[in-house]
Short mmCIF file of C-alpha atoms and ligand atoms in Angstrom, two decimals:
data_model
loop_
_atom_site.label_atom_id
_atom_site.label_comp_id
_atom_site.label_asym_id
_atom_site.label_seq_id
_atom_site.Cartn_x
_atom_site.Cartn_y
_atom_site.Cartn_z
CA MET A 1 -75.30 -29.09 -122.99
CA ALA A 2 -78.31 -31.08 -121.50
CA ARG A 3 -81.53 -31.80 -123.32
CA CYS A 4 -83.99 -33.69 -121.53
CA TYR A 5 -86.30 -35.99 -122.90
CA ILE A 6 -88.19 -38.26 -120.72
CA ILE A 7 -88.93 -37.84 -116.84
CA PHE A 8 -89.48 -41.02 -114.57
CA GLY A 9 -90.56 -40.23 -111.41
CA VAL A 10 -87.13 -39.12 -109.73
CA GLU A 11 -84.90 -39.68 -112.47
CA GLU A 12 -84.70 -38.09 -115.86
CA VAL A 13 -82.98 -39.41 -119.03
CA VAL A 14 -80.81 -36.36 -120.60
CA ARG A 15 -77.78 -35.84 -122.98
CA TYR A 16 -74.58 -34.52 -121.68
CA THR A 17 -72.23 -33.40 -124.49
CA TYR A 18 -68.28 -33.06 -124.57
CA ARG A 19 -65.77 -32.28 -126.91
CA LEU A 20 -63.95 -34.91 -128.58
CA ARG A 21 -59.85 -34.50 -129.83
CA PRO A 22 -59.42 -37.18 -132.12
CA GLY A 23 -56.17 -37.65 -133.62
CA ALA A 24 -55.81 -38.01 -137.58
CA GLN A 25 -55.93 -41.88 -137.45
CA ALA A 26 -59.13 -41.84 -135.32
CA VAL A 27 -60.73 -39.07 -137.46
CA ARG A 28 -60.03 -41.33 -140.51
CA ALA A 29 -61.50 -44.60 -138.53
CA LEU A 30 -64.62 -42.52 -137.74
CA GLU A 31 -65.16 -41.10 -141.40
CA THR A 32 -64.54 -44.35 -142.67
CA GLU A 33 -67.59 -45.84 -140.28
CA TRP A 34 -69.74 -42.90 -141.05
CA HIS A 35 -69.32 -43.69 -145.11
CA ARG A 36 -70.40 -47.47 -144.27
CA CYS A 37 -73.15 -46.13 -142.15
CA ARG A 38 -74.30 -43.89 -144.96
CA PHE A 39 -74.06 -46.44 -147.51
CA LEU A 40 -76.65 -48.62 -145.22
CA TRP A 41 -78.90 -45.69 -144.99
CA ASN A 42 -79.13 -44.78 -148.56
CA GLU A 43 -79.72 -48.58 -149.38
CA ALA A 44 -82.68 -48.36 -146.69
CA VAL A 45 -84.26 -45.39 -148.72
CA HIS A 46 -83.73 -47.27 -151.96
CA GLN A 47 -85.53 -50.06 -150.48
CA GLN A 48 -88.44 -48.10 -149.17
CA ARG A 49 -88.57 -46.28 -152.65
CA THR A 50 -88.61 -49.40 -154.85
CA GLY A 51 -91.51 -50.57 -152.44
CA GLN A 52 -89.82 -53.18 -150.40
CA ALA A 53 -90.33 -53.94 -146.73
CA SER A 54 -88.02 -51.38 -144.57
CA THR A 55 -89.19 -52.20 -140.94
CA PHE A 56 -86.15 -52.34 -138.71
CA SER A 57 -86.56 -56.29 -138.42
CA HIS A 58 -86.41 -56.62 -142.31
CA LEU A 59 -83.26 -54.05 -142.43
CA SER A 60 -81.41 -55.90 -139.58
CA LYS A 61 -82.12 -59.21 -141.58
CA MET A 62 -80.86 -57.52 -144.49
CA LEU A 63 -77.59 -56.30 -142.56
CA THR A 64 -76.67 -59.50 -141.17
CA GLU A 65 -76.52 -60.86 -144.79
CA ALA A 66 -74.91 -58.07 -146.49
CA ARG A 67 -72.04 -58.34 -143.59
CA ALA A 68 -71.52 -61.78 -144.29
CA ARG A 69 -71.08 -61.17 -148.05
CA THR A 70 -69.33 -58.06 -147.76
CA PRO A 71 -65.72 -57.49 -146.21
CA TRP A 72 -65.78 -54.09 -146.24
CA LEU A 73 -68.85 -53.76 -144.33
CA ARG A 74 -67.67 -56.58 -142.05
CA ASP A 75 -64.62 -54.14 -141.01
CA GLY A 76 -66.96 -51.72 -139.24
CA SER A 77 -68.82 -51.67 -136.11
CA GLN A 78 -71.97 -53.97 -136.17
CA VAL A 79 -73.78 -51.81 -133.46
CA ALA A 80 -73.12 -48.35 -135.28
CA GLN A 81 -74.32 -50.02 -138.56
CA GLN A 82 -77.38 -51.40 -136.62
CA GLN A 83 -78.22 -48.26 -134.88
CA THR A 84 -78.31 -46.37 -138.22
CA LEU A 85 -80.89 -48.48 -139.34
CA ARG A 86 -82.55 -48.21 -136.21
CA THR A 87 -82.69 -44.66 -136.57
CA TYR A 88 -83.69 -45.06 -140.13
CA ALA A 89 -86.79 -47.21 -139.34
CA GLN A 90 -87.99 -44.70 -136.66
CA ALA A 91 -87.56 -41.51 -138.97
CA LEU A 92 -89.79 -43.66 -141.40
CA ASP A 93 -92.05 -44.64 -138.77
CA HIS A 94 -92.63 -41.27 -137.74
CA SER A 95 -93.01 -39.79 -141.37
CA PHE A 96 -95.77 -41.84 -141.55
CA LYS A 97 -97.37 -40.79 -138.48
CA VAL A 98 -96.91 -37.16 -138.88
CA LYS A 99 -98.91 -35.62 -141.65
CA GLY A 100 -96.78 -33.40 -144.07
CA ARG A 101 -93.71 -35.02 -143.01
CA GLY A 102 -91.46 -36.11 -146.09
CA ARG A 103 -89.64 -39.77 -145.82
CA PRO A 104 -86.12 -40.11 -144.75
CA THR A 105 -83.64 -38.88 -148.00
CA VAL A 106 -80.55 -39.92 -149.04
CA LYS A 107 -77.67 -38.97 -147.23
CA ARG A 108 -74.98 -37.35 -149.50
CA ARG A 109 -71.38 -37.33 -148.92
CA ARG A 110 -70.59 -33.58 -149.76
CA THR A 111 -73.65 -32.53 -147.40
CA CYS A 112 -74.04 -34.78 -144.45
CA LEU A 113 -71.97 -34.23 -141.34
CA PRO A 114 -70.79 -37.49 -139.80
CA SER A 115 -73.10 -38.49 -137.10
CA LEU A 116 -72.63 -42.25 -135.28
CA GLU A 117 -74.15 -43.84 -132.58
CA TYR A 118 -73.42 -46.83 -130.27
CA THR A 119 -75.18 -48.58 -127.64
CA THR A 120 -73.51 -50.13 -124.41
CA ARG A 121 -72.37 -52.93 -126.25
CA GLY A 122 -70.23 -50.74 -128.95
CA PHE A 123 -68.34 -48.25 -126.78
CA GLY A 124 -66.56 -47.83 -123.36
CA ILE A 125 -64.86 -45.28 -121.33
CA ALA A 126 -61.31 -46.16 -120.26
CA HIS A 127 -58.50 -43.65 -118.73
CA GLY A 128 -60.47 -40.99 -119.74
CA LYS A 129 -60.82 -41.77 -123.29
CA LEU A 130 -63.79 -42.88 -125.36
CA THR A 131 -63.22 -46.46 -126.84
CA LEU A 132 -64.88 -47.51 -129.80
CA PRO A 133 -64.90 -50.98 -131.72
CA LYS A 134 -61.99 -52.08 -133.85
CA GLY A 135 -59.58 -50.58 -131.26
CA VAL A 136 -60.48 -46.63 -132.01
CA SER A 137 -59.90 -44.55 -128.65
CA ILE A 138 -60.35 -40.70 -128.47
CA PRO A 139 -59.51 -38.40 -125.76
CA VAL A 140 -62.47 -36.63 -124.60
CA VAL A 141 -62.51 -32.93 -123.01
CA TRP A 142 -64.51 -33.71 -119.47
CA SER A 143 -65.65 -30.14 -118.91
CA ARG A 144 -67.99 -31.80 -116.31
CA VAL A 145 -68.63 -35.16 -114.57
CA LEU A 146 -71.15 -37.96 -115.87
CA PRO A 147 -74.11 -37.96 -113.36
CA SER A 148 -74.54 -41.91 -114.32
CA PRO A 149 -72.65 -44.51 -116.39
CA PRO A 150 -73.95 -43.68 -120.04
CA SER A 151 -76.41 -46.03 -121.90
CA SER A 152 -75.23 -44.98 -125.38
CA VAL A 153 -73.70 -42.32 -127.18
CA ARG A 154 -73.59 -40.40 -130.50
CA VAL A 155 -70.46 -39.33 -131.87
CA TYR A 156 -70.76 -36.08 -134.45
CA ARG A 157 -68.75 -33.84 -136.60
CA ASP A 158 -70.09 -30.08 -136.80
CA SER A 159 -69.75 -27.81 -139.61
CA LEU A 160 -66.46 -26.47 -138.25
CA GLY A 161 -64.92 -29.91 -137.95
CA HIS A 162 -65.37 -30.33 -134.33
CA TRP A 163 -66.07 -33.87 -133.10
CA TYR A 164 -68.58 -34.08 -130.40
CA ALA A 165 -69.66 -37.12 -128.23
CA SER A 166 -73.30 -36.77 -126.72
CA PHE A 167 -73.87 -39.25 -123.86
CA VAL A 168 -76.93 -40.75 -122.81
CA VAL A 169 -77.54 -40.29 -118.86
CA ARG A 170 -79.91 -40.59 -115.93
CA ARG A 171 -79.60 -38.02 -113.67
CA GLU A 172 -81.75 -37.46 -110.23
CA VAL A 173 -84.51 -34.80 -110.63
CA LYS A 174 -84.28 -31.40 -108.32
CA PRO A 175 -87.65 -30.43 -108.01
CA ALA A 176 -88.08 -26.75 -108.76
CA PRO A 177 -89.19 -24.42 -105.96
CA ALA A 178 -93.13 -23.38 -106.09
CA ALA A 179 -93.80 -20.29 -107.96
CA PHE A 180 -96.67 -18.19 -108.33
CA GLY A 181 -97.94 -15.65 -110.95
CA ALA A 182 -98.36 -15.51 -114.36
CA ILE A 183 -96.56 -13.98 -117.02
CA GLY A 184 -97.32 -13.02 -120.79
CA ILE A 185 -94.43 -13.05 -123.32
CA ASP A 186 -94.36 -11.15 -126.71
CA TRP A 187 -91.56 -11.67 -129.20
CA GLY A 188 -90.30 -8.67 -131.27
CA VAL A 189 -87.38 -7.46 -133.24
CA CYS A 190 -86.44 -4.31 -131.01
CA ALA A 191 -86.56 -6.35 -127.76
CA THR A 192 -86.28 -9.89 -127.76
CA ALA A 193 -88.93 -10.76 -125.17
CA THR A 194 -91.01 -7.93 -123.76
CA THR A 195 -93.23 -9.17 -121.22
CA THR A 196 -96.25 -8.37 -118.80
CA SER A 197 -93.59 -7.84 -115.89
CA PRO A 198 -90.82 -5.15 -117.30
CA ALA A 199 -88.17 -6.72 -114.94
CA HIS A 200 -88.32 -9.95 -116.92
CA ASP A 201 -87.73 -8.54 -120.61
CA LEU A 202 -85.23 -9.93 -122.74
CA PRO A 203 -83.24 -6.80 -124.55
CA TYR A 204 -82.10 -7.76 -128.19
CA ALA A 205 -78.36 -8.36 -127.90
CA GLY A 206 -77.90 -8.19 -131.66
CA HIS A 207 -75.13 -10.95 -131.43
CA ARG A 208 -75.44 -11.81 -135.09
CA ARG A 209 -75.60 -8.48 -135.97
CA ARG A 210 -72.51 -7.32 -134.25
CA CYS A 211 -70.58 -9.72 -136.49
CA ALA A 212 -72.56 -9.31 -139.62
CA ALA A 213 -69.60 -7.32 -140.86
CA GLU A 214 -67.12 -9.80 -140.17
CA LEU A 215 -69.82 -12.49 -141.43
CA ALA A 216 -70.00 -10.50 -144.82
CA ARG A 217 -66.26 -10.32 -145.19
CA ALA A 218 -65.98 -14.08 -144.86
CA GLN A 219 -69.10 -14.55 -147.52
CA ARG A 220 -67.46 -12.13 -149.73
CA LYS A 221 -64.06 -14.08 -149.62
CA MET A 222 -66.13 -17.14 -150.16
CA SER A 223 -67.78 -15.99 -153.34
CA ARG A 224 -64.43 -14.55 -154.80
CA ARG A 225 -62.71 -18.18 -154.03
CA ARG A 226 -65.65 -20.28 -155.23
CA ARG A 227 -64.85 -22.27 -158.27
CA PRO A 228 -67.55 -23.28 -160.85
CA LYS A 229 -70.16 -25.77 -160.00
CA GLY A 230 -68.88 -29.33 -160.41
CA GLN A 231 -65.20 -28.44 -159.67
CA VAL A 232 -63.39 -29.51 -156.27
CA GLN A 233 -62.94 -26.21 -154.34
CA SER A 234 -59.84 -24.78 -153.48
CA ASN A 235 -58.20 -24.87 -149.88
CA GLY A 236 -58.79 -21.14 -149.65
CA TYR A 237 -62.26 -21.56 -150.40
CA GLN A 238 -62.53 -24.10 -147.71
CA GLN A 239 -60.81 -21.80 -145.30
CA ALA A 240 -63.23 -18.82 -145.94
CA ARG A 241 -66.24 -21.17 -145.60
CA ARG A 242 -65.03 -22.57 -142.31
CA GLU A 243 -64.40 -18.95 -140.99
CA ALA A 244 -68.01 -18.07 -141.95
CA ALA A 245 -69.32 -20.94 -140.37
CA ARG A 246 -67.11 -20.08 -136.86
CA LEU A 247 -69.01 -16.50 -136.94
CA HIS A 248 -72.57 -18.31 -137.45
CA LYS A 249 -71.82 -20.53 -134.51
CA LYS A 250 -70.49 -18.09 -132.33
CA ALA A 251 -73.34 -15.98 -132.47
CA ALA A 252 -75.68 -18.64 -131.84
CA ARG A 253 -73.85 -19.77 -128.73
CA GLN A 254 -74.17 -16.59 -127.57
CA ASN A 255 -77.83 -16.26 -128.40
CA THR A 256 -78.31 -19.28 -126.50
CA HIS A 257 -76.69 -18.37 -123.70
CA ALA A 258 -78.43 -14.94 -122.98
CA ALA A 259 -82.06 -17.02 -123.58
CA ARG A 260 -80.59 -19.71 -120.98
CA VAL A 261 -79.73 -16.94 -118.44
CA TRP A 262 -83.25 -15.01 -118.96
CA ALA A 263 -85.29 -18.45 -119.08
CA ARG A 264 -83.88 -19.36 -115.80
CA ARG A 265 -85.04 -16.31 -114.36
CA VAL A 266 -88.39 -16.28 -115.97
CA VAL A 267 -89.34 -19.91 -114.97
CA ALA A 268 -88.29 -19.46 -111.51
CA ASP A 269 -90.42 -16.56 -110.46
CA HIS A 270 -93.86 -17.73 -112.44
CA GLN A 271 -96.11 -20.55 -112.43
CA VAL A 272 -98.16 -19.74 -115.58
CA ILE A 273 -96.47 -18.80 -118.85
CA ALA A 274 -98.10 -17.71 -121.61
CA VAL A 275 -95.97 -17.24 -124.95
CA GLU A 276 -96.88 -15.74 -128.22
CA ASP A 277 -96.58 -19.08 -130.92
CA PHE A 278 -94.05 -17.35 -133.15
CA LYS A 279 -93.33 -18.97 -136.24
CA PRO A 280 -89.88 -17.78 -137.51
CA LYS A 281 -90.41 -18.72 -141.08
CA PHE A 282 -92.42 -15.86 -142.12
CA LEU A 283 -89.64 -13.14 -141.57
CA ALA A 284 -86.92 -15.46 -142.60
CA ARG A 285 -86.76 -14.23 -146.20
CA SER A 286 -86.21 -10.62 -145.34
CA THR A 287 -83.32 -8.24 -144.06
CA MET A 288 -80.18 -9.85 -142.36
CA ALA A 289 -81.12 -7.82 -139.21
CA ARG A 290 -84.42 -9.58 -139.30
CA LYS A 291 -83.03 -13.08 -139.48
CA ALA A 292 -80.63 -12.19 -136.34
CA ALA A 293 -83.25 -11.12 -134.56
CA ASP A 294 -85.68 -14.30 -135.63
CA ALA A 295 -82.44 -16.57 -134.74
CA ALA A 296 -82.34 -14.74 -131.19
CA ILE A 297 -86.39 -15.34 -130.60
CA GLY A 298 -85.94 -19.00 -131.40
CA ALA A 299 -83.47 -19.87 -129.02
CA ALA A 300 -85.61 -17.74 -126.29
CA LYS A 301 -88.63 -19.48 -126.85
CA ARG A 302 -86.68 -22.86 -127.12
CA GLU A 303 -84.90 -22.70 -124.08
CA LEU A 304 -88.07 -21.48 -121.89
CA ILE A 305 -90.39 -24.05 -123.07
CA GLU A 306 -88.00 -26.54 -122.21
CA ARG A 307 -87.42 -25.08 -118.79
CA ALA A 308 -90.68 -24.44 -117.80
CA THR A 309 -91.66 -27.80 -118.97
CA ARG A 310 -89.19 -29.46 -116.95
CA ALA A 311 -89.84 -27.23 -114.09
CA GLY A 312 -93.59 -28.18 -114.11
CA ARG A 313 -94.94 -25.02 -114.97
CA LYS A 314 -97.85 -24.50 -117.06
CA VAL A 315 -96.66 -23.18 -120.68
CA VAL A 316 -99.40 -22.18 -122.89
CA LYS A 317 -98.76 -20.95 -126.56
CA VAL A 318 -101.18 -18.08 -127.85
CA ALA A 319 -101.77 -17.74 -131.83
CA PRO A 320 -100.10 -14.30 -132.50
CA ALA A 321 -103.23 -13.26 -134.61
CA TYR A 322 -104.57 -9.81 -133.63
CA THR A 323 -102.37 -9.62 -130.17
CA THR A 324 -100.66 -6.16 -131.50
CA MET A 325 -104.20 -4.80 -132.49
CA THR A 326 -106.27 -5.94 -129.46
CA CYS A 327 -106.75 -3.47 -126.43
CA ALA A 328 -105.36 -5.17 -123.07
CA SER A 329 -107.44 -2.79 -121.12
CA CYS A 330 -110.84 -3.00 -122.83
CA GLY A 331 -110.62 -5.57 -125.08
CA ALA A 332 -111.48 -3.80 -128.23
CA ARG A 333 -109.97 -4.76 -131.33
CA ALA A 334 -108.66 -1.81 -133.92
CA LYS A 335 -110.02 -1.86 -137.48
CA GLN A 336 -106.53 -1.79 -138.84
CA ARG A 337 -103.16 -3.44 -138.22
CA LEU A 338 -100.73 -1.51 -136.31
CA ALA A 339 -97.87 -0.39 -138.47
CA LEU A 340 -94.57 -1.45 -137.38
CA GLN A 341 -92.80 1.62 -137.09
CA VAL A 342 -95.62 2.65 -134.64
CA ARG A 343 -94.44 2.05 -131.13
CA ILE A 344 -97.31 3.31 -128.86
CA PHE A 345 -100.82 1.39 -128.67
CA SER A 346 -103.85 3.38 -128.45
CA CYS A 347 -107.16 2.29 -128.02
CA GLU A 348 -109.78 4.14 -129.65
CA ASP A 349 -112.37 2.88 -127.52
CA CYS A 350 -111.06 3.65 -124.14
CA GLY A 351 -108.08 5.88 -124.68
CA HIS A 352 -105.80 3.10 -122.72
CA THR A 353 -102.22 3.77 -124.36
CA ALA A 354 -99.39 1.47 -123.74
CA ASP A 355 -96.22 0.25 -125.30
CA ARG A 356 -96.95 -1.75 -128.57
CA ASP A 357 -95.41 -4.93 -127.46
CA ARG A 358 -96.30 -4.41 -123.44
CA ASN A 359 -99.91 -4.35 -124.66
CA ALA A 360 -99.51 -7.36 -126.88
CA ALA A 361 -97.96 -9.46 -123.96
CA ALA A 362 -101.05 -8.36 -121.78
CA VAL A 363 -103.47 -9.61 -124.39
CA ILE A 364 -101.51 -12.71 -124.57
CA LEU A 365 -101.94 -13.48 -120.56
CA ALA A 366 -105.30 -12.15 -120.87
CA ALA A 367 -106.19 -14.86 -123.80
CA THR A 368 -104.63 -17.75 -121.65
CA VAL A 369 -106.42 -17.09 -118.41
CA GLU A 370 -109.79 -16.88 -120.65
CA LEU A 371 -108.95 -20.26 -122.01
CA ASP A 372 -107.85 -21.77 -119.03
CA ARG A 373 -108.62 -25.36 -118.46
CA ALA A 374 -108.29 -27.81 -115.83
CA GLY A 375 -104.91 -27.71 -114.35
CA ALA A 376 -102.11 -29.86 -115.88
CA ASP A 377 -98.73 -28.56 -116.86
CA ASP A 378 -98.30 -29.73 -120.41
CA VAL A 379 -97.69 -27.17 -123.46
CA ARG A 380 -101.07 -26.24 -124.58
CA HIS A 381 -102.14 -24.29 -127.82
CA CYS A 382 -104.97 -21.73 -127.48
CA GLY A 383 -106.47 -19.35 -130.20
CA PRO A 384 -106.35 -15.92 -130.39
CA PRO A 385 -108.03 -13.39 -128.12
CA SER A 386 -111.61 -12.44 -128.40
CA GLY A 387 -113.32 -9.41 -127.42
CA ALA A 388 -115.14 -11.01 -124.33
CA VAL A 389 -111.49 -12.21 -123.02
CA SER A 390 -110.26 -8.94 -122.13
CA GLY A 391 -113.77 -7.71 -121.17
CA ALA A 392 -113.39 -10.15 -117.96
CA VAL A 393 -109.97 -8.82 -117.46
CA ARG A 394 -111.29 -5.05 -117.45
CA ALA A 395 -113.79 -5.80 -115.21
CA GLY A 396 -111.12 -6.99 -112.76
CA ASN A 397 -112.42 -10.85 -112.46
CA PRO A 398 -111.05 -13.82 -113.37
CA PRO A 399 -113.17 -15.27 -116.41
CA ALA A 400 -115.79 -17.85 -114.96
CA SER A 401 -114.02 -20.74 -116.81
CA ALA A 402 -110.53 -20.11 -114.40
CA VAL A 403 -112.52 -19.71 -111.20
CA GLY A 404 -112.24 -22.64 -108.85
CA LYS A 405 -109.67 -24.53 -110.98
CA GLY A 406 -106.62 -22.33 -110.29
ZN1 ZN B 501 -109.39 -0.06 -124.97
#
């Protein structure tokens, strides 16, 4: 798994993640370390709530004093503890900058999964093992070679109880081959992505739906074994919970894999990529099948935007309003919303008929051509298409704003 976040000229900073195989002793050490860090995080939350200064320098000073007083804290790694506070300070800072973003909250023992961060000072790699402070050493499954010595590592556990190490490394940027052409993409339930180029459609594989029966069985087992609130849950319950989590994860991985393969192909063949800016939360409170389709769309959109941005393609997000009601041929907007079961769009003005989703994809692409402003390969937002947009497309001419800039 490589997730890119910064690009410097010829090198990019990415994360490389590997599975860890910690023994019982290492697991115990990691968990104890996590509880110390969690305690510090919660202290910082408390400070912020009671109106005390909670910048990183203040928290760092507080940590030094607390470590001098408390042997329990001193037993843990200073690097991991400082990183926890640094992450907290960043999260707090971010919550002030982004409107509507809640402040960081308390991390509870029962609901929060362990996650520890170490910088170069706090970890090493020796004899194929990850070494952490206080003599903890953990075998790593080296599924691929690290491209450079890592500058930091995040050690975390997922809901299945598997441990991972995610290293921050630098690697060379391989420039993407030039591509021409533009594509419009509409997300949907029947096909995850319908595009203006039928060869680039992404059919809905239904990974989640396929394991829905198994998942339902695991969830029934969970509810049968669940003890009243406040009591410690039984081993049988935990087993059923892990089984359900495993099925969820399996489907999510299959979705991500399908999305990656698809996104790679779309990005390789197109310079301009116009996507419907789909917000899954509108559908989230509906049937299981809908939720499954939502998850597939989310994965596909994420992978596409990330890959395209990295390859220097131009990505435009188009607001989904009216895309299914507008005619891609003449630009007329229907007066009424197309019912979901109507799969064919037919225009009342010009008689153009097309597959509902294919029409929407064409409208999305047309909106992008219209609102094309000067160059750049960043992710942009643009509004719903207007009648004028498709009018220009119908005439077969690129809109005035696009001329001389492409
Ligand atoms: Zn029409």
